[in-house]
CSV table of C-alpha atoms in Angstrom, one decimal:
chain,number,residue,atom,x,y,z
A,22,UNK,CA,0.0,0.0,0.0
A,23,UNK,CA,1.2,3.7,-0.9
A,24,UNK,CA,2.3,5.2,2.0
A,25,UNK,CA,0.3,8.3,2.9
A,26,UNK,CA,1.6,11.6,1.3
A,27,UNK,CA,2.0,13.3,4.6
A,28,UNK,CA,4.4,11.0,6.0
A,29,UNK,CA,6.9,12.3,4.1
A,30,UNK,CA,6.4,15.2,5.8
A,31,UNK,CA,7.3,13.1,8.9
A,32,UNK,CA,10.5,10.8,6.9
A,33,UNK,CA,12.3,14.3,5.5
A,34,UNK,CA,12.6,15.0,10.0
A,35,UNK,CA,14.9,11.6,10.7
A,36,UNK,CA,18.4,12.6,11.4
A,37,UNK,CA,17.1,16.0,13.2
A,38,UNK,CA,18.9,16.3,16.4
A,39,UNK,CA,16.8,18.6,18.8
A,40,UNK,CA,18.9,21.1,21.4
A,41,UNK,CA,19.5,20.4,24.6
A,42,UNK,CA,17.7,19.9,27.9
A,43,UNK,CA,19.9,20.8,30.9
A,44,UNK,CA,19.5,19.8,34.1
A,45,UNK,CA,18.3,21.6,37.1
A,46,UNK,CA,21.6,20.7,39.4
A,47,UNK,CA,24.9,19.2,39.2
A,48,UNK,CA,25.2,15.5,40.1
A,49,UNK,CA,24.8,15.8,44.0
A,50,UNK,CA,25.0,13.2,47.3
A,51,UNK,CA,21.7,14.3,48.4
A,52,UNK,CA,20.0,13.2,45.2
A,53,UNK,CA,21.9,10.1,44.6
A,54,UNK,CA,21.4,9.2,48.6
A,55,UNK,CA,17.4,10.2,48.1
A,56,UNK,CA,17.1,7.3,44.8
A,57,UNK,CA,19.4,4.9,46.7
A,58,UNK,CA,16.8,4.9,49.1
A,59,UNK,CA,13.8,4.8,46.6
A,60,UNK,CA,15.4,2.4,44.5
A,61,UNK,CA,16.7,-0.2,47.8
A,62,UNK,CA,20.4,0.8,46.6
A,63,UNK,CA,22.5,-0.1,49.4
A,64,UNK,CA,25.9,0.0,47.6
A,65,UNK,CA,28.5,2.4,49.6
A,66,UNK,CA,29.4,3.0,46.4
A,67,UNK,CA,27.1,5.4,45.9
A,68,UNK,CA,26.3,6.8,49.5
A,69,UNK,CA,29.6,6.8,52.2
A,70,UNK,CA,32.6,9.1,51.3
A,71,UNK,CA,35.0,7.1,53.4
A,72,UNK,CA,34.3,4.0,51.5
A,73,UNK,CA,34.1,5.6,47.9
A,74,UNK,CA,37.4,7.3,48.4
A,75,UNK,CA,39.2,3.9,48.7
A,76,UNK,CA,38.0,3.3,45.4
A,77,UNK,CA,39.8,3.6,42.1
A,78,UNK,CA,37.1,6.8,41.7
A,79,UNK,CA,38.0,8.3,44.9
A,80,UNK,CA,35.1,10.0,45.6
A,81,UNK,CA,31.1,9.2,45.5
A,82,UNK,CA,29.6,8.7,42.1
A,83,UNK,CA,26.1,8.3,40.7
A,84,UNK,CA,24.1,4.9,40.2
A,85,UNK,CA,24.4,4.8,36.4
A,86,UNK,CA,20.5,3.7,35.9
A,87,UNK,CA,20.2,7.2,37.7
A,88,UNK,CA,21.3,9.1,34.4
A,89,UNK,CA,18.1,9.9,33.1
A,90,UNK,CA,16.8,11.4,36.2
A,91,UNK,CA,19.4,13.9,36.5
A,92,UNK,CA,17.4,16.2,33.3
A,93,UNK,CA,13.6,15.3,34.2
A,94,UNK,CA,11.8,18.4,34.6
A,95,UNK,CA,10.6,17.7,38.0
A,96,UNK,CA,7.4,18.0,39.4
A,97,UNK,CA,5.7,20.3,36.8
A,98,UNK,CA,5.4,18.7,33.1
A,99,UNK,CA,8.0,20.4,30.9
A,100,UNK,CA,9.7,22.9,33.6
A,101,UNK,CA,12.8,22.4,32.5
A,102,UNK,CA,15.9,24.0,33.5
A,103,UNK,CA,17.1,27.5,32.5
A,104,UNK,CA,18.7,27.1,28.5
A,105,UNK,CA,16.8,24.0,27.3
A,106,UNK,CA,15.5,23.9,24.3
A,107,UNK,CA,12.2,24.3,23.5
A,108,UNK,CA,11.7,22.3,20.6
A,109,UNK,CA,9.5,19.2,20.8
A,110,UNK,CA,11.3,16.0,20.2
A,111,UNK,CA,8.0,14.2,20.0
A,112,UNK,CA,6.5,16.1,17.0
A,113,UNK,CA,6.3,13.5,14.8
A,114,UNK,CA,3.7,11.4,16.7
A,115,UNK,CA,1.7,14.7,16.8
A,116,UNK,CA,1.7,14.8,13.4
A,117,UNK,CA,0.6,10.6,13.3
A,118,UNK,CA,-2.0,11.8,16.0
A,119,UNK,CA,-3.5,14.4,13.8
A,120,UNK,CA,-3.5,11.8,10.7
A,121,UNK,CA,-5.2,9.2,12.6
A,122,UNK,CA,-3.1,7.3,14.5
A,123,UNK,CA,-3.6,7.8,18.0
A,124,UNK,CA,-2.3,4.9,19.7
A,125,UNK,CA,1.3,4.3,21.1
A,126,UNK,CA,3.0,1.2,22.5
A,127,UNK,CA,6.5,1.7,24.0
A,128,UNK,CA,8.4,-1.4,22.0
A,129,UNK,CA,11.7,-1.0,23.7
A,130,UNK,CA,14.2,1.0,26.1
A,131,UNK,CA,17.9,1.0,26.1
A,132,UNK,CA,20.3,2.6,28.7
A,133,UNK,CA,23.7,2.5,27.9
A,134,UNK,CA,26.8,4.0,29.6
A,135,UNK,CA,30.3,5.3,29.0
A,136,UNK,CA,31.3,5.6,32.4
A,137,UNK,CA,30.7,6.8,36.4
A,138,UNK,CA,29.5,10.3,36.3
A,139,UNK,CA,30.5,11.8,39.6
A,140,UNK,CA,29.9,14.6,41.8
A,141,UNK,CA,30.2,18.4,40.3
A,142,UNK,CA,29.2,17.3,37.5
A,143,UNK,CA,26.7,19.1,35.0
A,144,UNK,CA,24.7,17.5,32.6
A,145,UNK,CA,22.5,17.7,29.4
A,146,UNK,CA,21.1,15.7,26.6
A,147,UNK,CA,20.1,15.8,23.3
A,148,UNK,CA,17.3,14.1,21.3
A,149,UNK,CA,17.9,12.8,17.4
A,150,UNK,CA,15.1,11.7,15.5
A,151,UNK,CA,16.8,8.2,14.7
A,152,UNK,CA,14.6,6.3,12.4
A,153,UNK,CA,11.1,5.4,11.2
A,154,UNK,CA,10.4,2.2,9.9
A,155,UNK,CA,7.9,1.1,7.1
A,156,UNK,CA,4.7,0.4,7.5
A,157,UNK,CA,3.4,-2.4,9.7
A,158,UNK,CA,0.4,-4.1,10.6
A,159,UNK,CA,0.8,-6.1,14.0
A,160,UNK,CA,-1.8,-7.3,16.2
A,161,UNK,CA,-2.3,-4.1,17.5
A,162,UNK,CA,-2.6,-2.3,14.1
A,163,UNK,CA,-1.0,-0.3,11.4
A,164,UNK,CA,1.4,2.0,11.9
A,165,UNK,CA,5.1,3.0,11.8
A,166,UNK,CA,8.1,2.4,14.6
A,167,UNK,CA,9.7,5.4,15.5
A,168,UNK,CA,13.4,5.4,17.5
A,169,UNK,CA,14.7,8.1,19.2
A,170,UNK,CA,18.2,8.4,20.6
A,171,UNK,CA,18.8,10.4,23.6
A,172,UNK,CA,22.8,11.3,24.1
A,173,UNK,CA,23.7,12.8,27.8
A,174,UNK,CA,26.8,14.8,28.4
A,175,UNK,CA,28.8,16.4,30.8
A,176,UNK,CA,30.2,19.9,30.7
A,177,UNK,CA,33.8,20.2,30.4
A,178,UNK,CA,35.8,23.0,29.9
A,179,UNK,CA,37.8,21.0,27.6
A,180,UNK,CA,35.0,19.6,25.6
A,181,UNK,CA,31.3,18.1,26.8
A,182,UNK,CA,32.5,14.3,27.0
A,183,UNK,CA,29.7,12.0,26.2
A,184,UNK,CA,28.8,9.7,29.5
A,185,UNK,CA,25.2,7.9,28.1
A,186,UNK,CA,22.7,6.8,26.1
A,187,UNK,CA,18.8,6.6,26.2
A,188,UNK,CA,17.2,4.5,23.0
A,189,UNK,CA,13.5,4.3,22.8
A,190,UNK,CA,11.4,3.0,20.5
A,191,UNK,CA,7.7,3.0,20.3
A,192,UNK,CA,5.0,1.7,18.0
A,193,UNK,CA,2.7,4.9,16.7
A,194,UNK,CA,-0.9,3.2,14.8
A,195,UNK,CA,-4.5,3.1,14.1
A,196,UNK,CA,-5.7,0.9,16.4
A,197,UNK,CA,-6.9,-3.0,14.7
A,198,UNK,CA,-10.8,-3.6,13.8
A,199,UNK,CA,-11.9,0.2,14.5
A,200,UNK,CA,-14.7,0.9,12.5
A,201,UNK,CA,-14.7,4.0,10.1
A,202,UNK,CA,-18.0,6.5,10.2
A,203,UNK,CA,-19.5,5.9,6.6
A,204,UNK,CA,-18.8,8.4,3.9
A,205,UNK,CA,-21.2,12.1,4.2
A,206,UNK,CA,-22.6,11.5,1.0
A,207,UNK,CA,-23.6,7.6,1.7
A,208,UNK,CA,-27.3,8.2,2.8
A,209,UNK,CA,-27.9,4.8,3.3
A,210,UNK,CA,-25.4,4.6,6.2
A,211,UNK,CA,-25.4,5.6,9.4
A,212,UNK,CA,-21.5,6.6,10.7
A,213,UNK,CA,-20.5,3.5,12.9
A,214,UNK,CA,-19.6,4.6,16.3
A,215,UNK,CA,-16.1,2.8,18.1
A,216,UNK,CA,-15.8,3.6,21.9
A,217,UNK,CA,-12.7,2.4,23.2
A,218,UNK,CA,-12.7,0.5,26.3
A,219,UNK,CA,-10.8,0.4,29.2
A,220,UNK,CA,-8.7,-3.1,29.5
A,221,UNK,CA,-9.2,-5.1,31.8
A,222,UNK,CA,-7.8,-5.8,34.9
A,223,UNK,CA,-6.2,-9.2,35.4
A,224,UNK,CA,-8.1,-12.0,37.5
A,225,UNK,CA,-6.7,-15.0,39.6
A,226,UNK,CA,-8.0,-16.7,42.7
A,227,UNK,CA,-5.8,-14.8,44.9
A,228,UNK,CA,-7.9,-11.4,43.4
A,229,UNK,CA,-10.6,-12.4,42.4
A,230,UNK,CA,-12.4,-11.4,45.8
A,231,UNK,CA,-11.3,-7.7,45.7
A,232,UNK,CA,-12.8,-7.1,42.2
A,233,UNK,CA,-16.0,-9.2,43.0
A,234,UNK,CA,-15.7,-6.8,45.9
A,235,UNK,CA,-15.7,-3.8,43.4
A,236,UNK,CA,-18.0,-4.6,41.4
A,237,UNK,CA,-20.6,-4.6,44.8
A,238,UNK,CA,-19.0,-1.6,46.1
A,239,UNK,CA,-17.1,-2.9,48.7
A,240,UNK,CA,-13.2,-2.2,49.1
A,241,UNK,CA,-11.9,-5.8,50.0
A,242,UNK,CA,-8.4,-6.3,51.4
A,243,UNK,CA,-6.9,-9.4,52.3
A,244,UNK,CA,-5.9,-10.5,55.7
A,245,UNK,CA,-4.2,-13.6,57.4
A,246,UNK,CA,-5.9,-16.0,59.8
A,247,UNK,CA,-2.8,-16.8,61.3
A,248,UNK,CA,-1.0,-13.5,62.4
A,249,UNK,CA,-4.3,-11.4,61.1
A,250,UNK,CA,-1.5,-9.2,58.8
A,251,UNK,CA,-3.4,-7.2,56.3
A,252,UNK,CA,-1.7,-7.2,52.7
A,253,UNK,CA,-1.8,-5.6,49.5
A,254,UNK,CA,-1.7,-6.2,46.4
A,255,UNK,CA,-3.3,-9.4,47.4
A,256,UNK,CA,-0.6,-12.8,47.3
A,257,UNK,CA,-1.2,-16.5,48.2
A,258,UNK,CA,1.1,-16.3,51.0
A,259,UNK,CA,1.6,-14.4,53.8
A,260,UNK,CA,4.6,-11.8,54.1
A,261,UNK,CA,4.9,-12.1,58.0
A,262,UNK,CA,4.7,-15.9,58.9
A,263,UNK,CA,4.5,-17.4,55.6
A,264,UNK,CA,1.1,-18.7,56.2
A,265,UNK,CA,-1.4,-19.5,53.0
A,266,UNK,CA,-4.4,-19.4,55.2
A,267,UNK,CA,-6.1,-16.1,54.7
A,268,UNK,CA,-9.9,-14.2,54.2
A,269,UNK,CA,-11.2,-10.8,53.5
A,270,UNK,CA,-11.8,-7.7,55.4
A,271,UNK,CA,-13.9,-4.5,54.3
A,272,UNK,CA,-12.0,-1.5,54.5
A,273,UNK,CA,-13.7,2.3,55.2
A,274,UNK,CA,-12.6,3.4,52.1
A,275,UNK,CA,-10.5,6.4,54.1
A,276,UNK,CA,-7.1,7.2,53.5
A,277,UNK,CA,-4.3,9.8,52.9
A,278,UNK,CA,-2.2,10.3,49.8
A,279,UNK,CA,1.6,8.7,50.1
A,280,UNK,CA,2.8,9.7,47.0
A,281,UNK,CA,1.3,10.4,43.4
A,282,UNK,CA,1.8,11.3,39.9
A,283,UNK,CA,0.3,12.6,37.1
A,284,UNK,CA,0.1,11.3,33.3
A,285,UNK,CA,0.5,13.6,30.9
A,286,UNK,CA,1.7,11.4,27.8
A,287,UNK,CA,1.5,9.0,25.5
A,288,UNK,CA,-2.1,10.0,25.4
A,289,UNK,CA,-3.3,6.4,25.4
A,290,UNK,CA,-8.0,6.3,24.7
A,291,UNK,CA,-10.0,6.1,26.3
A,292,UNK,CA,-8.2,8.0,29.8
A,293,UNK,CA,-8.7,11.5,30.5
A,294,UNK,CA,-5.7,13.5,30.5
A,295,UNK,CA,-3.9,14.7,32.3
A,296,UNK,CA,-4.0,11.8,34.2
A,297,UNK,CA,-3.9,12.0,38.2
A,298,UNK,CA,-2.8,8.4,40.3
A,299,UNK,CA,-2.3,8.1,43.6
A,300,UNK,CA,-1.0,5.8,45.8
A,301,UNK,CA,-3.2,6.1,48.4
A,302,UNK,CA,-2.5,4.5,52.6
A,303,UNK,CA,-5.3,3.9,53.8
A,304,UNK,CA,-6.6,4.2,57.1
A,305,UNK,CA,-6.1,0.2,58.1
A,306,UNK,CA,-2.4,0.3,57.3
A,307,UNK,CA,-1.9,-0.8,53.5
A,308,UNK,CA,-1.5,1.2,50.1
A,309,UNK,CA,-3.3,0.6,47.5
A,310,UNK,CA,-2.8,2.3,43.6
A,311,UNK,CA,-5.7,4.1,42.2
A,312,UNK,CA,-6.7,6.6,40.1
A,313,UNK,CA,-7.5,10.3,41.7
A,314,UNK,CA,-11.0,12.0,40.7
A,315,UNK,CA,-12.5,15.3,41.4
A,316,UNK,CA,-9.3,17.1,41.6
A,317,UNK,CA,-7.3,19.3,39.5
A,318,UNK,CA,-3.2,18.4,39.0
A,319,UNK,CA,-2.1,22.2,41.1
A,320,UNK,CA,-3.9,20.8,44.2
A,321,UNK,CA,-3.2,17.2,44.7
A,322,UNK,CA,-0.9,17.3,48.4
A,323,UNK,CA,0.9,14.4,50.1
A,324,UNK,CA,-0.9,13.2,53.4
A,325,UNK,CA,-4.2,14.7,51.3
A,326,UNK,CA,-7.4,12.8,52.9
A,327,UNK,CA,-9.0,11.0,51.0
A,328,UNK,CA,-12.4,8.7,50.5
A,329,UNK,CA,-13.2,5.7,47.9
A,330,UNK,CA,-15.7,6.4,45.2
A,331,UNK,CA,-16.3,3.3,43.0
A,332,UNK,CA,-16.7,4.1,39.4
A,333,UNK,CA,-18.7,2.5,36.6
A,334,UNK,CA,-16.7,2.3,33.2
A,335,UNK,CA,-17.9,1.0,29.6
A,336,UNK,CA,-21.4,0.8,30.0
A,337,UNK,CA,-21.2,-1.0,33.4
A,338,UNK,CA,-18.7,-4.0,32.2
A,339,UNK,CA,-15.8,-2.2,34.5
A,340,UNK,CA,-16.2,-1.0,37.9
A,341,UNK,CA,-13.0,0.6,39.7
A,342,UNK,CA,-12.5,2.3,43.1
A,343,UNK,CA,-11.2,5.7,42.4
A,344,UNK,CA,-10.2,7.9,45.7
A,345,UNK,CA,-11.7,11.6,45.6
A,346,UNK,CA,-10.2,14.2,48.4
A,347,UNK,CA,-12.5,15.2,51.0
A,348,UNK,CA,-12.2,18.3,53.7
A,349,UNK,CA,-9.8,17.7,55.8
């Protein structure tokens, strides 16, 4: 099939290289100590100056899966630091957006390094428009694979020396079996109508209960009969005494947001964007992931009370508790 006359529009942008995003601070201990302790990283390595100057890098350096993190915008979508660019490295699937292909898979992402990067240090990438494959069709539908390549260096007097390498790779189509609305001047047709659904959540015997639970409005959460532990997600075992002997309590629904974030892309149908989650604690002692309603993204707070609010999706095929802030 002819490709469409607008992608080469798209093909004549492979090869661009898009400027530079800085980032906010130099590579610090208090940053790398902070995503040791996300991450579980124990390695002294990373976190005790007396150990890491008897090293052959005398001195702390960064975790090198941290790299990216060092030029993320923060907590506000595309505050970036002082200098970046602001050129859109993600223009292309705009443009397959606007042609009629909404839908994006990520296929693959690749982190490479070329060495430590260590404390002082000030970094940056750049984004090149790598390559866009030829048409298609998967099970998912037709489209195109777009790579980019994102190259992070450090600033030297002498020369910015290269330290990384980011390469993702996503699949941009029109979504399989979509209907199309019938042609204006086809009287004898009505325009057929697709609704996309939300998928699914996944079912097993260990969680089948909490979605049964849903669906009658009840927030279930699973508890042992040996050592009455409360866990969740839900697991055939217990995490305390190892026990597989467990039921079901009904929680109040009540809790506080722990942490959160918000979506803003790959624009994925049918979700709302942006797109809040929160991982919510509630009030009987476990944390559970769900999305945030009734809320806008400038007033979402950790510790925020909160209340469950069950939700019917799709026409009443999907029902999923959603957590809406209350007055404190």
């Amino acid at each position: 099939m002819a490709e469409q006359e607008w992608m080469s529009e798209v093909r004549a942008k492979v090869g661009r290289e898009y400027g530079r995003v800085y980032a906010w601070d130099e590579v610090n201990a208090p940053m790398i100590r902070q995503w040791c302790e996300v991450m579980g990283v124990d390695n002294p390595l990373y976190t005790d100056a007396d150990y890491a100057a008897t090293t052959e890098f005398g001195g702390i350096v960064a975790p090198p899966a941290m790299l990216q993190a060092w030029c993320l915008e923060g907590l506000h979508a595309n505050n970036y630091a002082p200098g970046s660019t602001d050129e859109n490295p993600y223009e292309v699937l705009k443009t397959m957006e606007a042609h009629g292909m909404p839908s994006v898979v990520a296929v693959n992402s690749d982190l490479a390094f070329e060495r430590y990067v260590k404390l002082g240090e000030k970094l940056y990438y750049t984004t090149k428009l790598e390559a866009i494959g030829e048409e298609k069709t998967t099970a998912l539908g037709t489209g195109f694979f777009v790579t980019l390549i994102m190259s992070f260096f450090s600033q030297k007097p002498e020369g910015d020396e290269k330290v990384g390498q980011l390469t993702f790779r996503v699949f941009k189509f029109r979504a399989a079996n979509v209907p199309t609305a019938a042609k204006a001047d086809d009287k004898d047709s009505a325009p057929a109508v697709h609704k996309i659904k939300r998928p699914k959540p996944g079912m097993s015997d260990d969680t089948r209960f909490y979605w049964e639970g849903a669906n009658a409005g009840k927030l279930m959460i699973q508890r042992c009969t040996c050592c009455s532990t409360l866990r969740h997600p839900p697991a055939p075992v217990c995490i305390k005494c190892h026990s597989f002997d467990w039921d079901t309590v009904q929680a109040s629904g009540k809790g506080s947001v722990y942490s959160f974030v918000v979506m803003h892309y790959p624009e994925v149908p049918p979700f709302d964007y942006p797109n809040p989650v929160g991982l919510i604690e509630l009030d009987e002692g476990v944390r559970i992931i769900a999305g945030l309603v009734g809320v806008k993204r400038d007033q979402i707070k950790i510790g925020q009370r909160v209340q469950v609010e069950f939700q019917s999706f799709d026409d009443g095929e999907l029902i999923l508790p959603m957590f809406r802030p209350v007055a404190a």
